[in-house]
Amino acid sequence: MKMSKILTPMIQTIATQPFLDQKPGTSGLRKKVPVFQQPHYLENFVQSIFDSLEGFQGQTLVVGGDGRYYNRTAIQIILKMAAANGFGRVLVGQGGILSTPAASCVIRKNQAFGGIILSASHNPAGPTEDFGIKYNIGNGGPAPEKVTEAIYAHSKTITSYKILEAPDVNLDKVGVDKLGEMAIEVIDAVNDYAQLMESLFDFDRIRELLTNGHFRMCMDSLSAVTGPYAHRLFEQRLGAPLGTVVHGEPLEDFGGGHPDPNLVYAHDLVELLFGDNAPDFGAASDGDGDRNMILGRQFFVTPSDSLAVLAANATLVPAYRDGLAGIARSMPTSQASDRVAAKLGIECYETPTGWKFFGNLLDANKATLCGEESFGTGSNHVREKDGLWAVLFWLNIIAVRQQSVEEIVTDHWKTYGRNFYSRHDYEGVDSDRANELVANIHSQMPTLTGKTFGSYEVAYCDDFSYTDPVDGSVSTKQGIRIGFTDGSRIVFRLSGTGTQGATLRLYVESYEPNPANHHLDPQVALKDLLDIADAIAQIRHYTQMDKPTVIT
Ligand code: G1P
Ligand code: ZN
């Protein structure tokens, strides 16, 4: 008689040794794929997540990712570890796919204990590129710092992990299966999310707009996760012509591209929208679907302005008809939304960079809309930023106002004034030199206030510190702010999501009330402030670069 393969899956306890570099950054743990492929590397981190949690026995976990290289392998490992650690049920997106906002939606809808999202967001994908993993809590949002710190602490002392010895799960077929004692449900990756979108926006009006025969849009999914969502929403549910969604198939290497929806990396879309016979509306999303870029015909909407415009027009959208409880923006995001909040008589919260800081404000109903200058916008409908949600929001506003993107934004500036804004990134800087640059600014901080640079006088200068108004937790060293007496600002931060060297981010903002100047190119309007930033930080000297690698 032939011996059958393992009939009852066995829980194995595997001895391991800590890796000392598993500190989650702005958004989870991100490393190059070969780092994750080291024996026990992913397993250690997953076990450290589970070991930092309490009370998940028999509960539901949501698992999915942006489809990048290593997604499927990682998911198989995580499923077996979830089973061995005592979860009762795992919901996993078909093909291992769940966009970040869809994962947040599925966690909330199913009252799951939490979720594991596999993504390195906008970073390139492939065998030698980036991979990432992060844990989201039961409200659907990224784990707060006290959880990520506990995970990191566990990862430094871990000695073993638990995994079920079992065959791989078929991720491609929707349905229910068992892994040991644990139920596995492979779910349609798009359904729950699409339903949620339909409950928020006026789909009838958007459908009218997209089928009226003259309005044309292009959605570029950059060969990343939003493809299936965008096809379903825009082409199938809202009737836009086939071909409206381009690069709509998620590829393991994102087609070799850099799935970051900005003017540099979404160049095909930018060329289309700034070319002859351009469509009326263009949008792009990032690797895991939480970012968005909005373009009109020959017109780019700065993410900071986008947040302000959505806030000012929120009552045109069914979900926000009754108004907003408040707005929240990350510290480096421009103060355009503060002006809208002031007019609406609501609070505008200023948080550190990273979506995790919005969770408490949303849960406590202190804020309804949130945004970051880094092409992230979202609301209380989930606990992540949400790219396609922002696109639908814009379409809903356009459908109601019957104006072009450019008209809507320039009208906004007429009412509120324009916050000129730009971010300059210096990528791949030597880490030591980047730290020296920061130390050099720190050493000047005590004497900067009151100093004048041309017509600008420094009103304050600090390293941003945030006290969460809900739980009182304090986050320090969140970026250097130099504020001027006229409300202009210069902000310096080092990125917390990169995987190679350091990235310096310089954020510059000024305010222009006079509509006669609103047409200016931000790089021209901000020239003096950019020069001041270089004078203070000696960016060229420390980065050894003549100019930024990305300007947005
Ligand atoms: C960047 C963005 C930040 C965003 C994060 C995750 O982080 O600046 O706004 O929340 O990606 O998408 P950074 O690399 O600046 O730490
Ligand atoms: Zn992302």
Coordinates of C-alpha atoms and ligand atoms in Angstrom, one line a residue:
M1 CA 0.0 0.0 0.0
K2 CA 1.3 3.4 -0.9
M3 CA 1.8 5.8 2.0
S4 CA -0.6 8.8 1.6
K5 CA 0.8 12.3 2.0
I6 CA 0.4 14.1 5.4
L7 CA -3.3 13.7 6.2
T8 CA -3.6 15.8 9.2
P9 CA -1.5 18.9 8.8
M10 CA 1.0 19.2 11.6
I11 CA 1.9 22.3 13.5
Q12 CA 5.7 22.7 13.4
T13 CA 7.7 24.9 15.7
I14 CA 10.8 26.0 13.9
A15 CA 13.8 27.3 15.7
T16 CA 15.1 30.7 14.4
Q17 CA 17.4 33.6 15.2
P18 CA 16.5 37.2 15.2
F19 CA 17.2 39.6 12.3
L20 CA 18.0 43.0 13.7
D21 CA 16.7 45.0 10.8
Q22 CA 12.9 44.4 11.1
K23 CA 11.9 47.9 12.2
P24 CA 8.7 48.9 10.4
G25 CA 9.0 52.3 8.7
T26 CA 6.3 54.9 7.7
S27 CA 4.2 52.1 6.3
G28 CA 5.3 48.6 7.4
L29 CA 8.5 46.6 6.8
R30 CA 10.0 47.2 3.3
K31 CA 13.1 45.5 2.0
K32 CA 14.4 44.1 -1.2
V33 CA 12.9 40.8 -2.3
P34 CA 16.2 38.9 -1.7
V35 CA 16.2 40.1 1.9
F36 CA 12.7 38.7 2.4
Q37 CA 13.8 35.4 0.7
Q38 CA 16.4 34.7 3.3
P39 CA 15.4 31.6 5.3
H40 CA 13.1 32.5 8.2
Y41 CA 13.1 36.3 7.4
L42 CA 9.4 36.7 6.5
E43 CA 8.4 34.0 9.1
N44 CA 10.2 35.8 11.9
F45 CA 8.4 39.1 11.1
V46 CA 5.0 37.4 10.8
Q47 CA 5.5 35.5 14.1
S48 CA 6.5 38.8 15.7
I49 CA 3.2 40.4 14.5
F50 CA 1.2 37.5 16.0
D51 CA 3.3 37.6 19.2
S52 CA 2.5 41.3 19.7
L53 CA -1.3 40.7 19.5
E54 CA -3.7 39.3 22.0
G55 CA -7.0 37.6 21.7
F56 CA -7.0 36.6 18.1
Q57 CA -7.6 32.9 18.7
G58 CA -10.6 31.7 16.6
Q59 CA -10.8 35.2 15.0
T60 CA -10.7 36.4 11.4
L61 CA -7.6 37.7 9.6
V62 CA -7.6 39.3 6.2
V63 CA -4.7 38.7 3.8
G64 CA -3.9 40.2 0.4
G65 CA -1.4 42.2 -1.5
D66 CA -0.7 44.3 -4.5
G67 CA 0.3 41.3 -6.7
R68 CA 3.9 42.1 -6.9
Y69 CA 6.7 39.5 -7.1
Y70 CA 6.8 37.3 -4.0
N71 CA 3.2 38.1 -3.1
R72 CA 1.9 34.6 -3.7
T73 CA 4.9 32.9 -1.9
A74 CA 4.5 35.2 1.1
I75 CA 0.7 34.6 1.3
Q76 CA 1.1 30.8 1.4
I77 CA 3.6 31.2 4.3
I78 CA 1.3 33.6 6.1
L79 CA -1.8 31.4 5.7
K80 CA 0.1 28.4 7.2
M81 CA 1.4 30.5 10.0
A82 CA -2.0 32.0 10.8
A83 CA -3.4 28.5 11.0
A84 CA -0.6 27.3 13.3
N85 CA -1.1 30.3 15.5
G86 CA -4.8 29.7 16.0
F87 CA -6.7 32.1 13.8
G88 CA -10.2 30.8 13.1
R89 CA -10.6 32.1 9.6
V90 CA -8.6 33.9 6.9
L91 CA -10.2 35.9 4.1
V92 CA -7.8 36.2 1.2
G93 CA -8.3 38.1 -2.1
Q94 CA -8.5 35.9 -5.2
G95 CA -5.1 35.5 -6.8
G96 CA -3.7 37.0 -3.6
I97 CA -4.9 40.4 -4.6
L98 CA -6.3 43.1 -2.4
S99 CA -5.6 46.8 -2.9
T100 CA -4.7 48.5 0.4
P101 CA -8.0 50.3 0.6
A102 CA -9.9 47.2 -0.3
A103 CA -8.1 45.3 2.4
S104 CA -9.2 48.0 4.9
C105 CA -12.8 47.7 3.6
V106 CA -12.8 43.9 3.9
I107 CA -11.4 44.1 7.5
R108 CA -14.1 46.5 8.5
K109 CA -17.0 44.8 6.8
N110 CA -16.2 41.4 8.3
Q111 CA -15.2 42.8 11.7
A112 CA -11.9 40.9 11.3
F113 CA -9.4 41.0 14.1
G114 CA -6.9 42.5 11.6
G115 CA -5.2 42.1 8.3
I116 CA -1.8 41.6 6.7
I117 CA -1.1 43.6 3.6
L118 CA 1.7 42.7 1.3
S119 CA 3.0 45.7 -0.5
A120 CA 5.8 48.1 -1.0
S121 CA 3.3 50.6 -2.3
H122 CA 4.8 52.8 -5.1
N123 CA 8.3 51.2 -5.0
P124 CA 9.2 49.1 -8.1
A125 CA 8.6 45.3 -8.0
G126 CA 10.4 42.3 -9.3
P127 CA 13.0 39.7 -8.1
T128 CA 15.6 42.3 -7.1
E129 CA 13.2 45.1 -6.3
D130 CA 11.0 45.8 -3.3
F131 CA 8.6 43.8 -1.2
G132 CA 6.8 44.8 2.0
I133 CA 4.5 43.7 4.7
K134 CA 2.4 45.6 7.2
Y135 CA -0.2 44.8 9.8
N136 CA -3.6 46.6 10.0
I137 CA -5.7 46.5 13.1
G138 CA -9.5 45.8 13.5
N139 CA -10.6 49.3 12.5
G140 CA -9.0 48.6 9.1
G141 CA -6.1 51.0 9.6
P142 CA -2.3 50.7 9.8
A143 CA -1.2 49.5 13.2
P144 CA -0.4 52.4 15.5
E145 CA 3.2 53.0 16.6
K146 CA 2.8 51.2 19.9
V147 CA 1.9 48.0 17.9
T148 CA 4.7 48.4 15.4
E149 CA 7.2 49.0 18.2
A150 CA 6.0 45.9 19.9
I151 CA 6.5 43.9 16.7
Y152 CA 10.0 45.3 16.3
A153 CA 10.8 44.4 19.9
H154 CA 9.6 40.8 19.4
S155 CA 11.6 40.5 16.2
K156 CA 14.8 41.3 18.1
T157 CA 14.4 38.4 20.6
I158 CA 12.4 35.8 18.6
T159 CA 13.6 32.2 19.0
S160 CA 11.0 30.2 17.1
Y161 CA 7.9 30.4 14.9
K162 CA 4.9 28.2 14.3
I163 CA 3.8 27.0 10.9
L164 CA 1.5 24.4 9.6
E165 CA 3.0 21.7 7.4
A166 CA 0.4 21.6 4.7
P167 CA 0.0 21.8 0.9
D168 CA -0.4 25.2 -0.7
V169 CA -3.9 26.7 -0.9
N170 CA -5.4 27.4 -4.3
L171 CA -5.6 31.1 -4.3
D172 CA -7.2 31.4 -7.7
K173 CA -10.6 29.9 -7.1
V174 CA -13.2 31.8 -5.1
G175 CA -14.5 29.5 -2.4
V176 CA -14.1 28.0 1.1
D177 CA -11.4 25.6 2.1
K178 CA -9.7 24.4 5.3
L179 CA -6.1 24.7 6.4
G180 CA -5.8 22.5 9.5
E181 CA -8.5 23.7 11.8
M182 CA -8.7 27.1 10.1
A183 CA -11.2 28.1 7.4
I184 CA -9.8 29.8 4.3
E185 CA -12.1 31.9 2.2
V186 CA -10.8 33.0 -1.1
I187 CA -13.0 36.1 -1.9
D188 CA -13.6 38.2 -5.0
A189 CA -11.0 40.9 -4.5
V190 CA -13.3 43.7 -5.9
N191 CA -16.9 43.1 -4.8
D192 CA -16.9 44.5 -1.3
Y193 CA -14.9 47.5 -2.3
A194 CA -17.1 48.2 -5.4
Q195 CA -20.2 48.0 -3.3
L196 CA -18.8 50.5 -0.7
M197 CA -17.9 53.0 -3.5
E198 CA -21.4 52.7 -4.9
S199 CA -22.8 53.5 -1.4
L200 CA -20.8 56.7 -1.2
F201 CA -21.1 58.4 -4.6
D202 CA -23.8 59.3 -7.0
F203 CA -23.2 56.6 -9.5
D204 CA -26.1 57.7 -11.7
R205 CA -24.7 61.2 -12.2
I206 CA -21.2 59.8 -12.8
R207 CA -22.6 57.3 -15.3
E208 CA -24.4 60.2 -17.1
L209 CA -21.1 62.1 -17.3
L210 CA -19.0 59.1 -18.5
T211 CA -21.6 58.2 -21.2
N212 CA -22.6 61.6 -22.4
G213 CA -20.5 61.2 -25.5
H214 CA -18.2 64.2 -25.0
F215 CA -16.5 63.7 -21.6
R216 CA -13.5 61.5 -21.9
M217 CA -11.3 60.1 -19.1
C218 CA -8.3 57.9 -18.9
M219 CA -7.4 55.9 -15.8
D220 CA -3.8 54.6 -15.7
S221 CA -3.4 51.7 -13.3
L222 CA 0.3 51.5 -14.0
S223 CA 0.1 47.7 -14.4
A224 CA -0.5 47.5 -10.6
V225 CA -3.3 46.5 -8.3
T226 CA -6.1 48.9 -9.2
G227 CA -6.5 47.4 -12.7
P228 CA -9.3 45.0 -11.8
Y229 CA -11.0 47.5 -9.5
A230 CA -10.9 50.3 -12.2
H231 CA -12.2 48.0 -15.0
R232 CA -15.1 46.9 -12.8
L233 CA -16.0 50.4 -11.5
F234 CA -15.4 52.7 -14.5
E235 CA -16.1 50.4 -17.5
Q236 CA -18.5 47.8 -16.1
R237 CA -20.5 49.7 -13.4
L238 CA -20.3 53.2 -14.8
G239 CA -20.4 52.6 -18.5
A240 CA -17.2 54.3 -19.6
P241 CA -16.0 52.9 -22.9
L242 CA -13.6 50.0 -22.9
G243 CA -10.1 51.3 -23.0
T244 CA -10.8 54.0 -20.4
V245 CA -8.6 52.0 -18.1
V246 CA -5.0 51.5 -19.4
H247 CA -2.3 49.3 -18.0
G248 CA -5.1 47.5 -16.2
E249 CA -3.6 44.2 -15.6
P250 CA -1.6 43.8 -12.4
L251 CA 1.9 42.4 -13.3
E252 CA 4.4 41.0 -10.9
D253 CA 6.9 43.6 -11.9
F254 CA 4.4 46.3 -12.7
G255 CA 5.6 46.1 -16.2
G256 CA 9.1 47.2 -15.1
G257 CA 7.7 50.7 -14.2
H258 CA 7.7 52.7 -11.1
P259 CA 4.0 52.6 -10.0
D260 CA 4.0 56.1 -8.4
P261 CA 1.3 58.4 -9.7
N262 CA 3.2 61.6 -10.1
L263 CA 4.3 63.8 -12.9
V264 CA 7.6 61.9 -13.4
Y265 CA 6.6 58.3 -13.1
A266 CA 3.1 58.4 -14.7
H267 CA 4.7 60.0 -17.8
D268 CA 2.4 58.3 -20.4
L269 CA -0.7 59.7 -18.7
V270 CA 0.9 63.1 -18.3
E271 CA 1.9 63.2 -22.0
L272 CA -1.7 62.2 -22.9
L273 CA -3.3 64.9 -20.8
F274 CA -0.9 67.6 -21.8
G275 CA -0.9 66.5 -25.5
D276 CA -3.2 67.4 -28.4
N277 CA -6.8 66.3 -28.2
A278 CA -6.3 65.4 -24.6
P279 CA -9.1 63.8 -22.6
D280 CA -11.0 65.9 -20.0
F281 CA -9.8 63.9 -17.0
G282 CA -6.9 61.7 -16.2
A283 CA -6.0 59.8 -13.1
A284 CA -3.4 57.3 -11.9
S285 CA -3.0 55.1 -8.9
D286 CA 0.0 53.5 -7.3
G287 CA 1.2 49.9 -6.7
D288 CA -1.2 49.1 -4.0
G289 CA -4.0 51.5 -4.9
D290 CA -4.0 53.9 -2.1
R291 CA -2.5 56.9 -3.9
N292 CA -4.0 59.0 -6.7
M293 CA -3.0 61.7 -9.1
I294 CA -5.7 63.9 -10.7
L295 CA -5.2 65.7 -14.0
G296 CA -7.4 67.8 -16.0
R297 CA -6.8 68.7 -19.7
Q298 CA -3.4 70.4 -19.6
F299 CA -3.8 70.7 -15.9
F300 CA -2.2 69.1 -12.8
V301 CA -3.9 69.1 -9.5
T302 CA -1.5 69.3 -6.5
P303 CA -2.5 66.7 -4.0
S304 CA -2.7 69.4 -1.3
D305 CA -5.1 71.3 -3.5
S306 CA -7.0 68.2 -4.2
L307 CA -7.7 67.7 -0.5
A308 CA -8.9 71.3 -0.2
V309 CA -11.1 71.1 -3.2
L310 CA -12.7 67.8 -2.1
A311 CA -13.3 69.3 1.3
A312 CA -14.8 72.5 -0.1
N313 CA -17.1 70.5 -2.4
A314 CA -17.9 67.5 -0.1
T315 CA -21.6 68.2 0.3
L316 CA -22.1 67.6 -3.4
V317 CA -21.3 63.9 -2.7
P318 CA -24.1 61.8 -1.1
A319 CA -21.8 60.3 1.6
Y320 CA -20.7 63.8 2.8
R321 CA -24.0 65.6 2.2
D322 CA -24.3 66.5 5.9
G323 CA -20.9 68.1 6.0
L324 CA -17.6 67.2 7.5
A325 CA -16.7 66.7 11.1
G326 CA -13.1 67.9 10.5
I327 CA -10.2 67.7 8.1
A328 CA -6.8 66.2 8.9
R329 CA -3.6 66.7 6.9
S330 CA 0.0 65.6 7.4
M331 CA 2.4 68.2 8.5
P332 CA 4.2 68.7 5.2
T333 CA 0.9 69.0 3.3
S334 CA 0.1 72.5 2.3
Q335 CA -2.2 74.7 4.4
A336 CA -4.8 75.0 1.6
S337 CA -7.2 72.7 3.5
D338 CA -6.8 74.8 6.7
R339 CA -8.4 77.7 4.8
V340 CA -11.4 75.5 3.8
A341 CA -11.7 74.2 7.4
A342 CA -11.6 77.8 8.7
K343 CA -14.4 78.8 6.4
L344 CA -16.5 75.8 7.2
G345 CA -15.9 76.4 10.9
I346 CA -14.4 73.0 11.5
E347 CA -11.0 71.8 12.8
C348 CA -8.0 71.0 10.6
Y349 CA -5.6 68.6 12.3
E350 CA -2.0 68.6 11.5
T351 CA -0.4 65.1 12.0
P352 CA 3.0 63.5 11.3
T353 CA 3.6 61.9 7.9
G354 CA 2.0 58.5 7.5
W355 CA -1.6 57.4 7.4
K356 CA -1.5 55.6 10.7
F357 CA -1.9 59.0 12.5
F358 CA -5.3 59.6 11.0
G359 CA -6.9 56.4 12.4
N360 CA -7.7 57.8 15.9
L361 CA -9.1 61.1 14.4
L362 CA -11.4 59.1 12.1
D363 CA -12.5 56.6 14.8
A364 CA -13.3 59.5 17.2
N365 CA -15.2 61.3 14.4
K366 CA -13.0 64.3 14.7
A367 CA -12.1 64.2 11.0
T368 CA -14.0 63.0 8.0
L369 CA -11.5 63.7 5.2
C370 CA -7.7 63.3 5.4
G371 CA -4.9 63.9 3.0
E372 CA -1.2 63.9 2.5
E373 CA 0.8 65.9 -0.1
S374 CA 2.2 62.5 -1.3
F375 CA -0.8 61.8 -3.5
G376 CA -2.9 60.4 -0.6
T377 CA -6.5 61.3 0.1
G378 CA -9.2 59.4 2.0
S379 CA -12.1 59.6 4.4
N380 CA -13.8 57.8 7.2
H381 CA -15.2 55.1 4.7
V382 CA -12.0 53.0 5.3
R383 CA -8.8 53.6 7.4
E384 CA -6.4 53.8 4.5
K385 CA -5.9 56.4 1.9
D386 CA -7.8 55.5 -1.2
G387 CA -6.9 56.2 -4.8
L388 CA -10.0 55.2 -6.7
W389 CA -12.2 56.8 -4.1
A390 CA -10.5 60.1 -4.8
V391 CA -11.0 59.6 -8.6
L392 CA -14.7 58.9 -8.0
F393 CA -15.0 61.9 -5.7
W394 CA -13.6 64.1 -8.4
L395 CA -15.9 62.6 -11.0
N396 CA -18.9 63.1 -8.7
I397 CA -18.0 66.8 -8.3
I398 CA -17.4 67.3 -12.0
A399 CA -20.7 65.6 -12.8
V400 CA -22.6 67.9 -10.4
R401 CA -20.7 71.2 -11.2
Q402 CA -20.5 70.5 -14.9
Q403 CA -17.1 72.3 -15.0
S404 CA -13.7 71.3 -16.0
V405 CA -11.0 70.3 -13.5
E406 CA -9.2 73.5 -14.3
E407 CA -12.3 75.6 -13.7
I408 CA -13.0 74.0 -10.4
V409 CA -9.5 74.5 -9.1
T410 CA -9.0 78.1 -10.3
D411 CA -12.4 79.0 -8.8
H412 CA -11.2 77.5 -5.6
W413 CA -8.1 79.7 -5.7
K414 CA -10.3 82.7 -6.3
T415 CA -12.2 82.0 -3.2
Y416 CA -9.4 80.9 -0.9
G417 CA -6.2 82.2 -2.4
R418 CA -3.6 79.8 -3.8
N419 CA -1.1 77.9 -1.6
F420 CA 1.9 77.5 -4.0
Y421 CA 3.4 74.2 -3.2
S422 CA 6.2 71.9 -4.3
R423 CA 8.1 68.9 -3.0
H424 CA 11.7 68.2 -4.1
D425 CA 13.0 64.7 -3.5
Y426 CA 16.7 63.8 -3.4
E427 CA 16.7 60.0 -3.7
G428 CA 19.6 57.6 -3.1
V429 CA 21.6 60.0 -0.9
D430 CA 24.4 58.5 1.2
S431 CA 22.8 57.9 4.6
D432 CA 25.6 59.4 6.6
R433 CA 25.6 62.6 4.5
A434 CA 21.8 62.8 4.9
N435 CA 22.1 62.6 8.6
E436 CA 24.8 65.3 8.6
L437 CA 22.5 67.5 6.6
V438 CA 19.8 67.2 9.2
A439 CA 22.3 67.7 12.1
N440 CA 23.6 70.8 10.4
I441 CA 20.0 72.3 10.3
H442 CA 19.5 71.3 13.9
S443 CA 22.6 73.1 14.9
Q444 CA 21.2 76.3 13.4
M445 CA 17.8 76.0 14.9
P446 CA 18.4 77.9 18.1
T447 CA 19.4 81.0 16.1
L448 CA 17.1 80.9 13.1
T449 CA 14.0 82.5 14.6
G450 CA 13.9 86.2 13.8
K451 CA 16.5 85.9 11.1
T452 CA 15.7 87.4 7.7
F453 CA 16.4 86.0 4.3
G454 CA 15.5 88.7 1.6
S455 CA 11.9 89.6 2.3
Y456 CA 11.3 86.5 4.4
E457 CA 11.6 86.5 8.2
V458 CA 11.7 83.3 10.2
A459 CA 8.7 83.2 12.6
Y460 CA 9.5 79.8 14.1
C461 CA 11.6 76.7 13.6
D462 CA 11.1 73.3 15.2
D463 CA 11.3 69.6 14.9
F464 CA 7.6 68.7 14.6
S465 CA 6.2 66.9 17.5
Y466 CA 2.6 65.6 17.7
T467 CA 0.4 64.8 20.6
D468 CA -2.5 62.6 19.5
P469 CA -5.7 64.4 20.7
V470 CA -7.5 61.1 21.2
D471 CA -5.0 58.9 23.1
G472 CA -2.4 61.4 24.2
S473 CA 0.5 59.5 22.6
V474 CA 3.4 61.7 21.6
S475 CA 5.4 61.3 18.4
T476 CA 8.6 63.4 18.2
K477 CA 11.2 64.2 15.5
Q478 CA 8.7 64.2 12.7
G479 CA 10.4 66.7 10.4
I480 CA 12.0 70.2 10.6
R481 CA 9.6 73.1 10.0
I482 CA 10.8 76.6 9.3
G483 CA 7.9 79.0 9.2
F484 CA 8.0 82.5 8.0
T485 CA 6.0 85.5 9.2
D486 CA 3.9 85.6 6.0
G487 CA 2.8 82.0 6.5
S488 CA 5.3 80.5 4.0
R489 CA 7.0 77.3 5.1
I490 CA 10.0 75.2 4.4
V491 CA 10.0 71.6 5.7
F492 CA 12.8 69.0 5.7
R493 CA 12.3 65.3 6.3
L494 CA 14.1 62.1 5.6
S495 CA 11.9 59.4 4.1
G496 CA 10.8 56.5 6.2
T497 CA 9.8 54.2 3.3
G498 CA 13.0 53.9 1.2
T499 CA 15.0 50.7 1.0
Q500 CA 18.3 52.1 -0.3
G501 CA 20.3 55.0 1.2
A502 CA 18.4 58.0 2.3
T503 CA 15.8 60.2 0.6
L504 CA 15.7 63.8 1.5
R505 CA 12.3 65.5 1.1
L506 CA 12.1 69.3 0.9
Y507 CA 8.6 70.7 1.0
V508 CA 8.1 74.4 0.2
E509 CA 4.9 76.4 0.4
S510 CA 3.8 80.1 0.0
Y511 CA 0.5 81.8 0.0
E512 CA -0.8 84.1 -2.8
P513 CA -4.1 85.8 -2.3
N514 CA -4.0 87.8 -5.5
P515 CA -5.8 86.0 -8.4
A516 CA -3.6 87.9 -10.9
N517 CA -0.7 85.8 -9.8
H518 CA -2.4 82.4 -9.5
H519 CA -1.3 81.3 -13.0
L520 CA 2.4 81.3 -12.1
D521 CA 4.4 78.1 -12.3
P522 CA 5.0 77.0 -8.6
Q523 CA 8.7 76.5 -9.3
V524 CA 8.9 80.2 -10.3
A525 CA 6.6 81.4 -7.4
L526 CA 8.7 79.4 -4.9
K527 CA 12.1 80.2 -6.3
D528 CA 13.1 82.5 -3.4
L529 CA 12.1 79.9 -0.8
L530 CA 13.9 77.2 -2.6
D531 CA 17.0 79.3 -2.6
I532 CA 16.6 79.9 1.2
A533 CA 16.2 76.2 1.8
D534 CA 19.5 75.5 0.0
A535 CA 21.2 78.4 1.9
I536 CA 20.1 76.9 5.2
A537 CA 20.5 73.2 4.5
Q538 CA 23.3 73.3 1.9
I539 CA 21.4 70.6 0.1
R540 CA 23.7 70.5 -3.0
H541 CA 26.8 70.1 -0.7
Y542 CA 25.4 67.3 1.4
T543 CA 23.5 65.4 -1.2
Q544 CA 26.2 65.9 -3.8
M545 CA 23.4 66.4 -6.3
D546 CA 22.8 69.5 -8.5
K547 CA 19.1 69.0 -8.6
P548 CA 16.3 66.9 -7.1
T549 CA 15.6 63.5 -8.6
V550 CA 11.8 64.1 -8.5
I551 CA 9.9 67.4 -8.3
T552 CA 6.2 67.4 -7.7
Ligands
G1P1 C1 5.9 58.4 2.0 C2 5.0 59.7 2.0 C3 4.0 59.6 3.1 C4 3.2 58.3 2.9 C5 4.1 57.1 2.8 C6 3.3 55.8 2.6 O1 6.6 58.3 3.2 O2 5.8 60.8 2.1 O3 3.2 60.7 3.0 O4 2.3 58.2 4.0 O5 5.1 57.3 1.8 O6 2.7 55.9 1.3 P1 8.1 58.8 3.4 O7 8.9 58.0 2.3 O8 8.1 60.2 3.1 O9 8.4 58.4 4.8
ZN2 ZN 0.6 53.0 -1.8

